Amino acid sequence: MTDILGEMRRTHHCYELGAEDIGRQVVLMGWVQRRRDHGGVIFVDLRDREGITQVVFNPEIDQKVHEKAHALRSEYVLAVRGSVAPRPEGMINPNIKTGHIEVIVSEIRILNNAQTPPFMIEDRIDVSENIRLKYRYLDLRRPSIQKNIIIRYKASAAVRNYLNDKGFLDLETPVLTKSTPEGARDYLVPSRVNPGQFYALPQSPQLFKQLFMISGFDRYYQIVRCFRDEDLRADRQPEFTQIDIEMSFVGEEDIMNISEGMLQHVFKEIMGKELNLPFQRLTYDEAVSRYGLDKPDIRFGLELKDLSDIVENSGFKVFSGVVKKGGVVKAINVKGGINFSRKELDDMTDFVSIYRAKGMAWIKVKEDGWQSPIAKFFSDKEKQAMIERLDMEPGDLIVFGADMPKIVNESLGHLRNHLGKKLDLINEDEYAFTWVTHFPMFEYDETEKRCQALHHPFTAPFEDDYDKLESDPLNVKSRAYDIVLNGFEIGGGSIRIHQMEIQKKIFAALGMDTSEYEEKFGFLLTALESGAPPHGGIAFGFDRLVMLLCRESSIRDIIAFPKTQKASCLMTNAPSEASKAQLDELALKIRKIKLEE
Amino acid sequence: MTDILGEMRRTHHCYELGAEDIGRQVVLMGWVQRRRDHGGVIFVDLRDREGITQVVFNPEIDQKVHEKAHALRSEYVLAVRGSVAPRPEGMINPNIKTGHIEVIVSEIRILNNAQTPPFMIEDRIDVSENIRLKYRYLDLRRPSIQKNIIIRYKASAAVRNYLNDKGFLDLETPVLTKSTPEGARDYLVPSRVNPGQFYALPQSPQLFKQLFMISGFDRYYQIVRCFRDEDLRADRQPEFTQIDIEMSFVGEEDIMNISEGMLQHVFKEIMGKELNLPFQRLTYDEAVSRYGLDKPDIRFGLELKDLSDIVENSGFKVFSGVVKKGGVVKAINVKGGINFSRKELDDMTDFVSIYRAKGMAWIKVKEDGWQSPIAKFFSDKEKQAMIERLDMEPGDLIVFGADMPKIVNESLGHLRNHLGKKLDLINEDEYAFTWVTHFPMFEYDETEKRCQALHHPFTAPFEDDYDKLESDPLNVKSRAYDIVLNGFEIGGGSIRIHQMEIQKKIFAALGMDTSEYEEKFGFLLTALESGAPPHGGIAFGFDRLVMLLCRESSIRDIIAFPKTQKASCLMTNAPSEASKAQLDELALKIRKIKLEE
């Protein structure tokens, strides 16, 4: 039977051979990375997944083989048989493992030719991302991105190995599930067998993993695809992968221990880095108070200090007025920031205005006193109190926020991150983890005029707060926890409600009436009164974790076939139109679409 | 901070303690499997994922704890602290690991109570599958089904370990992909960002895994969810899981070797069974000729014999007429079948009629000659030839099929399987694998009046058949292979087309014109001329494989949350209606649906 490979079978990868293999007969297969002709001899860098070997076509060794090699161009696919030989003096490349040898070819099969690619198959290329995505199969040949995809695989394997060892079961949950419009927008899938009805793609397997606990599986995990039909930001995709974990008979500590152990294992396996355990823990209140944000980058200082008590009666009416209205005045001491120019200060004011701050007061601390438009408004006592609280020294720049707490914290929190980068305070080799705990259970939705769950409605409130669920819901703390790495939220979870009565109270606090929650979550409520154990879990955003492991800044560089920000695939042209026959079977019609222009 | 677990943390699972632990203080958590009161003492079988431990509430040890235990009912959730003690003489259960000990409880926390479940949490229950599926979280507590789900996990872990070791990369492919109406019906997902357009859920990651090979990833696998919107048979689900594999620079042997090694590893890990390699190989023609079907159960004989040459000129016009019209006459020797009753023969005739056979001739071979309505039509020479070909002996029953080959093979092939079971010829402990190779590339679709791909359009034809692609497509053999276990197809794959010109010829043979295949598969064609290596792969139906590993007959018993044959989830009530707001965002309207009655 004829076959293009003939009798040839690969004996080695292209990064396997070294000086110890000299004299050996080998068969290599791969792509032409580069061809050079030198003194009548043809040299080809042959590339496969593992690396490169130089293969040599010498007319003095084999005339016919050399002739065939004349046809070779970039990205042609070859099988070559030959013997491993030492490279001539002066041609040794000590930087790569195969740099001491070459393969003198005695047989070649050209397995396929290749059109000239639209961009070079190498790391530094000057081409738009759209072209890269259209020819993604070529883009994936570039070493940096191929390495990313392989790191992604290794990270998932490390996660599995760790969790398997700890008695977790990898259990599958459905992808065609029920739409429960809570949280983000669902992707819907029309049913043909039940016309007019729809499945939803899961935003997470949340309820299924809780049901696994109720079934007694005890420890569950899954590396699972989830879906959210949101308007896409740079780091979002319509489909994303999460490491989903759930455990029975546990409290917060148990989930945190497993999570820390898992991350330690992954960082060890992928980066050879030993993480110190346990990670730092901050309550939500502390994180927001010190860093302005609930996902603080703790690799650098510049912490926020609350000055409200100091300035509440000061002569500076902007500050005292804010405090009297229930707002706060906070400041950051930008150590050594005295030389910031007027322009830089204006830019910072523009920056905080993104977060709705109405201005940004500042003080430069000089040897001979404060330089500041607002210095004159403070008494000596107030000044002294500020100096102490902010640890002010000559050379410092102090920047202020004064407004309602949310605005002050967000604007100064983001300004802090901005300054951390600008002032080069961040050690890029550091991986600083922190847990954030004790989140508020609810936040008030001004548009809908009702409470929303800050995490999700299955998160347990602290038992001590049960009696506030009806009377004072906004002061109920939840048993949720987020894990933050270098300012990115990489995971989050909670201890869940395992008692039907509490679950009903939460649904009620969210404004659902009995018939609404019975229709949507009746099966969960019945399950909760069927012997549900205490349980909790966590989910890690696998894409973002891999992005950080690969030191990439775009999530599209660690996903093999990503979508654009318009949620389309430039390679396959998905999504695309459906045929009338398909729509008829689904009992669907497309409404007339208004043209946007 | 109050927590229902208090300071209690589980020290052991409920199947961990034995005689060597006597005297130890332990904490167990689990469900009340059974409660017995005996002489004022309460005995509870406490159950978790691993098994059962007897825990004892004795009023003479602790009055308060005993009092609390009075509340216990089936499926209540407990945490107990106590000391391991030997069971009294006569209460020892040598059949279970924990049967020598019990735990004398000194502290109890009732973590949750439970309504009386709608069915018993034990293996043999008399309840409809619909009730089981509605309360699936309880059904999953039953030991047999919990065991199935855990075997499923262990099988996937064994597959991963084997393939990871062999240098395969577990790579993720998109779930929101492009609809390419080939093969089965796609599930569609309307796009909100691109209104009027649709994604499709993948029937398999076929093209993506080929693109991974073209990108140079060399060895790919994924245990991946796939989707087909088909009318459901007993063993089909709208979503199913496959073990998806692809390799570069390989021929059939390489894929078969890896597949056999993987199955050997899985069977060893799960069943402790050592499979003998290599598996038997049959060509498609041979399988159909000998067994009537392309997925033969080779655990027993009853092979089909072709008698067409013997009977083509016989006096029995039904036989000779069929042969003259291009049909065949085949027979099975049912060894020792002479005592089949008239009714049994009639039932067999009814059975083959399901497969469109118009009748079933038969001969009983007696010591003193043939008993048969058709015996008289054959000459002595014809009789002698039949006796030799069929190895006829007194006591045998011969059954015949005479029609066009497809009908004869299908009807006798299924009859053979039927007889294998009826006559108890099958060793249920045997796992008999066979490869089936050399499938026809195309089959003729009578309805559409054109060729269809028997596997899929990316399957390579044999190079020796390239010149028949246009002139004689129905005689082109493909490099496809199926793997069959005990009569079930558990996997299939092929060497793929890696040359653009051949791929175009296949599309043309399938009746596509240039614009059609460029629109649907343009990216694949461009990829094939970008340096595509020879490659091939296979996909295993993971659900069916697990079903066979679990010795179950329904695929729903090895899927945690399956759908019914109406493609609905009885627990969550998916699919369900979408809100008008959801449909508006998707630019969709539901057509009026005709009531079926």
Short mmCIF file of N, CA and C in Angstrom, two decimals, chain B residues 249-348:
data_model
loop_
_atom_site.label_atom_id
_atom_site.label_comp_id
_atom_site.label_asym_id
_atom_site.label_seq_id
_atom_site.Cartn_x
_atom_site.Cartn_y
_atom_site.Cartn_z
N PHE B 249 2.75 12.89 11.37
CA PHE B 249 3.80 12.02 10.82
C PHE B 249 3.55 10.55 11.12
N VAL B 250 2.30 10.13 10.92
CA VAL B 250 1.94 8.76 11.28
C VAL B 250 1.12 8.09 10.19
N GLY B 251 1.08 6.77 10.25
CA GLY B 251 0.16 5.97 9.47
C GLY B 251 -0.77 5.23 10.42
N GLU B 252 -1.59 4.34 9.84
CA GLU B 252 -2.59 3.62 10.63
C GLU B 252 -1.99 2.90 11.82
N GLU B 253 -0.83 2.24 11.60
CA GLU B 253 -0.25 1.41 12.67
C GLU B 253 0.03 2.23 13.93
N ASP B 254 0.51 3.47 13.73
CA ASP B 254 0.88 4.30 14.89
C ASP B 254 -0.34 4.63 15.74
N ILE B 255 -1.45 4.98 15.07
CA ILE B 255 -2.67 5.31 15.81
C ILE B 255 -3.19 4.06 16.52
N MET B 256 -3.14 2.94 15.82
CA MET B 256 -3.65 1.71 16.43
C MET B 256 -2.81 1.31 17.65
N ASN B 257 -1.50 1.45 17.53
CA ASN B 257 -0.64 1.09 18.66
C ASN B 257 -0.94 1.93 19.90
N ILE B 258 -1.05 3.24 19.69
CA ILE B 258 -1.36 4.12 20.83
C ILE B 258 -2.72 3.78 21.42
N SER B 259 -3.69 3.54 20.54
CA SER B 259 -5.05 3.25 21.01
C SER B 259 -5.07 1.96 21.82
N GLU B 260 -4.37 0.95 21.30
CA GLU B 260 -4.35 -0.33 22.01
C GLU B 260 -3.65 -0.19 23.36
N GLY B 261 -2.55 0.54 23.38
CA GLY B 261 -1.84 0.75 24.64
C GLY B 261 -2.70 1.49 25.65
N MET B 262 -3.45 2.48 25.15
CA MET B 262 -4.31 3.25 26.04
C MET B 262 -5.41 2.38 26.63
N LEU B 263 -6.05 1.58 25.77
CA LEU B 263 -7.13 0.72 26.27
C LEU B 263 -6.59 -0.33 27.23
N GLN B 264 -5.42 -0.86 26.91
CA GLN B 264 -4.81 -1.84 27.81
C GLN B 264 -4.60 -1.22 29.19
N HIS B 265 -4.08 0.02 29.20
CA HIS B 265 -3.83 0.70 30.47
C HIS B 265 -5.14 0.94 31.23
N VAL B 266 -6.18 1.39 30.52
CA VAL B 266 -7.45 1.68 31.18
C VAL B 266 -8.06 0.40 31.76
N PHE B 267 -8.06 -0.67 30.99
CA PHE B 267 -8.66 -1.92 31.48
C PHE B 267 -7.88 -2.48 32.67
N LYS B 268 -6.56 -2.31 32.61
CA LYS B 268 -5.74 -2.74 33.74
C LYS B 268 -6.08 -1.94 34.99
N GLU B 269 -6.15 -0.63 34.84
CA GLU B 269 -6.40 0.25 36.00
C GLU B 269 -7.80 0.04 36.58
N ILE B 270 -8.78 -0.08 35.71
CA ILE B 270 -10.17 -0.11 36.18
C ILE B 270 -10.61 -1.52 36.55
N MET B 271 -10.26 -2.51 35.71
CA MET B 271 -10.78 -3.86 35.92
C MET B 271 -9.72 -4.84 36.38
N GLY B 272 -8.47 -4.38 36.42
CA GLY B 272 -7.39 -5.32 36.74
C GLY B 272 -7.21 -6.38 35.68
N LYS B 273 -7.67 -6.06 34.47
CA LYS B 273 -7.70 -7.03 33.38
C LYS B 273 -6.55 -6.76 32.40
N GLU B 274 -5.84 -7.80 32.01
CA GLU B 274 -4.72 -7.63 31.08
C GLU B 274 -5.20 -7.95 29.66
N LEU B 275 -5.32 -6.95 28.82
CA LEU B 275 -5.74 -7.20 27.44
C LEU B 275 -4.54 -7.67 26.62
N ASN B 276 -4.79 -8.62 25.74
CA ASN B 276 -3.73 -9.09 24.85
C ASN B 276 -3.64 -8.22 23.60
N LEU B 277 -2.44 -7.78 23.30
CA LEU B 277 -2.23 -6.94 22.12
C LEU B 277 -1.42 -7.72 21.10
N PRO B 278 -1.46 -7.38 19.81
CA PRO B 278 -2.42 -6.42 19.23
C PRO B 278 -3.80 -7.03 19.11
N PHE B 279 -4.80 -6.14 18.92
CA PHE B 279 -6.16 -6.62 18.69
C PHE B 279 -6.26 -7.20 17.28
N GLN B 280 -7.26 -8.05 17.12
CA GLN B 280 -7.54 -8.60 15.80
C GLN B 280 -7.87 -7.47 14.80
N ARG B 281 -7.53 -7.69 13.54
CA ARG B 281 -7.88 -6.72 12.51
C ARG B 281 -8.67 -7.36 11.39
N LEU B 282 -9.72 -6.72 10.99
CA LEU B 282 -10.55 -7.19 9.89
C LEU B 282 -10.72 -6.04 8.91
N THR B 283 -10.69 -6.34 7.63
CA THR B 283 -11.12 -5.30 6.71
C THR B 283 -12.64 -5.21 6.76
N TYR B 284 -13.12 -4.08 6.31
CA TYR B 284 -14.57 -3.88 6.24
C TYR B 284 -15.22 -5.02 5.44
N ASP B 285 -14.62 -5.35 4.29
CA ASP B 285 -15.21 -6.39 3.45
C ASP B 285 -15.27 -7.73 4.18
N GLU B 286 -14.19 -8.03 4.91
CA GLU B 286 -14.14 -9.30 5.61
C GLU B 286 -15.15 -9.32 6.77
N ALA B 287 -15.23 -8.20 7.49
CA ALA B 287 -16.17 -8.13 8.61
C ALA B 287 -17.60 -8.35 8.12
N VAL B 288 -17.95 -7.65 7.04
CA VAL B 288 -19.31 -7.76 6.52
C VAL B 288 -19.55 -9.15 5.96
N SER B 289 -18.53 -9.69 5.29
CA SER B 289 -18.70 -11.01 4.70
C SER B 289 -18.90 -12.07 5.78
N ARG B 290 -18.11 -12.02 6.84
CA ARG B 290 -18.16 -13.09 7.84
C ARG B 290 -19.21 -12.87 8.93
N TYR B 291 -19.44 -11.59 9.25
CA TYR B 291 -20.34 -11.32 10.39
C TYR B 291 -21.57 -10.52 9.99
N GLY B 292 -21.62 -10.08 8.74
CA GLY B 292 -22.79 -9.35 8.26
C GLY B 292 -22.75 -7.87 8.61
N LEU B 293 -21.99 -7.50 9.64
CA LEU B 293 -21.99 -6.13 10.16
C LEU B 293 -20.57 -5.61 10.21
N ASP B 294 -20.44 -4.26 10.19
CA ASP B 294 -19.10 -3.69 10.31
C ASP B 294 -18.71 -3.46 11.77
N LYS B 295 -19.57 -3.86 12.70
CA LYS B 295 -19.16 -3.89 14.11
C LYS B 295 -19.45 -5.26 14.69
N PRO B 296 -18.64 -6.23 14.30
CA PRO B 296 -18.95 -7.61 14.67
C PRO B 296 -18.63 -7.91 16.13
N ASP B 297 -19.49 -8.71 16.74
CA ASP B 297 -19.19 -9.27 18.05
C ASP B 297 -18.45 -10.58 17.79
N ILE B 298 -17.16 -10.60 18.05
CA ILE B 298 -16.35 -11.76 17.66
C ILE B 298 -16.19 -12.75 18.81
N ARG B 299 -17.03 -12.62 19.83
CA ARG B 299 -16.91 -13.54 20.96
C ARG B 299 -17.50 -14.92 20.68
N PHE B 300 -18.18 -15.05 19.55
CA PHE B 300 -18.78 -16.36 19.24
C PHE B 300 -18.78 -16.55 17.73
N GLY B 301 -19.06 -17.79 17.33
CA GLY B 301 -18.99 -18.16 15.92
C GLY B 301 -20.22 -17.77 15.14
N LEU B 302 -20.93 -18.78 14.62
CA LEU B 302 -22.14 -18.53 13.81
C LEU B 302 -21.85 -17.60 12.63
N GLU B 303 -20.68 -17.81 11.99
CA GLU B 303 -20.33 -16.91 10.89
C GLU B 303 -21.20 -17.15 9.66
N LEU B 304 -21.33 -16.10 8.86
CA LEU B 304 -22.11 -16.17 7.62
C LEU B 304 -21.26 -16.82 6.52
N LYS B 305 -21.91 -17.70 5.73
CA LYS B 305 -21.21 -18.29 4.57
C LYS B 305 -21.96 -17.91 3.31
N ASP B 306 -21.20 -17.57 2.29
CA ASP B 306 -21.83 -17.18 1.02
C ASP B 306 -22.03 -18.43 0.16
N LEU B 307 -23.26 -18.67 -0.21
CA LEU B 307 -23.59 -19.85 -1.01
C LEU B 307 -23.99 -19.48 -2.43
N SER B 308 -23.81 -18.23 -2.79
CA SER B 308 -24.34 -17.74 -4.09
C SER B 308 -23.86 -18.59 -5.25
N ASP B 309 -22.55 -18.93 -5.23
CA ASP B 309 -22.01 -19.70 -6.35
C ASP B 309 -22.62 -21.10 -6.42
N ILE B 310 -22.99 -21.64 -5.27
CA ILE B 310 -23.55 -23.00 -5.24
C ILE B 310 -24.99 -23.03 -5.75
N VAL B 311 -25.75 -21.95 -5.39
CA VAL B 311 -27.19 -22.00 -5.68
C VAL B 311 -27.61 -21.20 -6.90
N GLU B 312 -26.64 -20.63 -7.60
CA GLU B 312 -27.06 -19.67 -8.63
C GLU B 312 -27.84 -20.33 -9.78
N ASN B 313 -27.63 -21.64 -9.98
CA ASN B 313 -28.40 -22.30 -11.03
C ASN B 313 -29.36 -23.34 -10.46
N SER B 314 -29.62 -23.23 -9.17
CA SER B 314 -30.42 -24.28 -8.55
C SER B 314 -31.87 -24.18 -8.99
N GLY B 315 -32.61 -25.23 -8.67
CA GLY B 315 -34.02 -25.25 -9.01
C GLY B 315 -34.86 -24.38 -8.09
N PHE B 316 -34.26 -23.89 -7.00
CA PHE B 316 -35.01 -23.01 -6.10
C PHE B 316 -34.93 -21.59 -6.64
N LYS B 317 -36.00 -21.18 -7.30
CA LYS B 317 -35.97 -19.95 -8.08
C LYS B 317 -35.72 -18.71 -7.20
N VAL B 318 -36.18 -18.77 -5.95
CA VAL B 318 -35.94 -17.61 -5.07
C VAL B 318 -34.43 -17.34 -4.96
N PHE B 319 -33.66 -18.42 -4.77
CA PHE B 319 -32.21 -18.26 -4.63
C PHE B 319 -31.55 -17.90 -5.96
N SER B 320 -31.86 -18.70 -6.99
CA SER B 320 -31.17 -18.47 -8.26
C SER B 320 -31.56 -17.11 -8.83
N GLY B 321 -32.82 -16.74 -8.64
CA GLY B 321 -33.27 -15.44 -9.15
C GLY B 321 -32.54 -14.29 -8.48
N VAL B 322 -32.38 -14.38 -7.16
CA VAL B 322 -31.68 -13.33 -6.42
C VAL B 322 -30.25 -13.18 -6.93
N VAL B 323 -29.57 -14.30 -7.12
CA VAL B 323 -28.18 -14.24 -7.56
C VAL B 323 -28.09 -13.61 -8.94
N LYS B 324 -29.03 -13.98 -9.81
CA LYS B 324 -29.00 -13.43 -11.17
C LYS B 324 -29.21 -11.92 -11.17
N LYS B 325 -29.98 -11.44 -10.19
CA LYS B 325 -30.22 -9.99 -10.13
C LYS B 325 -29.11 -9.22 -9.41
N GLY B 326 -28.02 -9.94 -9.11
CA GLY B 326 -26.92 -9.25 -8.42
C GLY B 326 -26.97 -9.39 -6.91
N GLY B 327 -27.90 -10.18 -6.42
CA GLY B 327 -28.00 -10.38 -4.98
C GLY B 327 -27.12 -11.54 -4.52
N VAL B 328 -27.25 -11.89 -3.25
CA VAL B 328 -26.46 -12.98 -2.68
C VAL B 328 -27.36 -13.90 -1.85
N VAL B 329 -26.88 -15.13 -1.69
CA VAL B 329 -27.53 -16.08 -0.78
C VAL B 329 -26.49 -16.47 0.26
N LYS B 330 -26.80 -16.19 1.52
CA LYS B 330 -25.86 -16.52 2.59
C LYS B 330 -26.59 -17.32 3.67
N ALA B 331 -25.81 -18.03 4.46
CA ALA B 331 -26.44 -18.88 5.47
C ALA B 331 -25.60 -18.93 6.74
N ILE B 332 -26.28 -19.23 7.83
CA ILE B 332 -25.61 -19.45 9.12
C ILE B 332 -25.93 -20.88 9.55
N ASN B 333 -24.90 -21.60 9.97
CA ASN B 333 -25.13 -22.91 10.55
C ASN B 333 -25.30 -22.74 12.06
N VAL B 334 -26.56 -22.90 12.52
CA VAL B 334 -26.84 -22.79 13.95
C VAL B 334 -26.59 -24.17 14.56
N LYS B 335 -25.38 -24.38 15.00
CA LYS B 335 -24.97 -25.70 15.50
C LYS B 335 -25.91 -26.17 16.60
N GLY B 336 -26.41 -27.37 16.45
CA GLY B 336 -27.28 -27.94 17.49
C GLY B 336 -28.64 -27.30 17.55
N GLY B 337 -29.04 -26.57 16.50
CA GLY B 337 -30.31 -25.83 16.54
C GLY B 337 -31.50 -26.64 16.07
N ILE B 338 -31.34 -27.94 15.96
CA ILE B 338 -32.39 -28.76 15.33
C ILE B 338 -33.70 -28.73 16.12
N ASN B 339 -33.62 -28.46 17.39
CA ASN B 339 -34.84 -28.52 18.19
C ASN B 339 -35.61 -27.20 18.24
N PHE B 340 -35.19 -26.21 17.45
CA PHE B 340 -35.97 -24.97 17.38
C PHE B 340 -37.40 -25.30 16.96
N SER B 341 -38.37 -24.70 17.67
CA SER B 341 -39.77 -24.99 17.35
C SER B 341 -40.21 -24.18 16.14
N ARG B 342 -41.34 -24.54 15.62
CA ARG B 342 -41.95 -23.78 14.53
C ARG B 342 -42.09 -22.31 14.94
N LYS B 343 -42.53 -22.11 16.19
CA LYS B 343 -42.71 -20.73 16.70
C LYS B 343 -41.39 -19.98 16.73
N GLU B 344 -40.36 -20.68 17.17
CA GLU B 344 -39.06 -20.00 17.21
C GLU B 344 -38.58 -19.62 15.80
N LEU B 345 -38.83 -20.49 14.86
CA LEU B 345 -38.45 -20.18 13.47
C LEU B 345 -39.26 -19.00 12.94
N ASP B 346 -40.54 -18.98 13.29
CA ASP B 346 -41.38 -17.83 12.88
C ASP B 346 -40.88 -16.54 13.50
N ASP B 347 -40.50 -16.61 14.77
CA ASP B 347 -39.98 -15.41 15.44
C ASP B 347 -38.71 -14.90 14.76
N MET B 348 -37.86 -15.85 14.33
CA MET B 348 -36.64 -15.45 13.65
C MET B 348 -36.97 -14.79 12.31
#
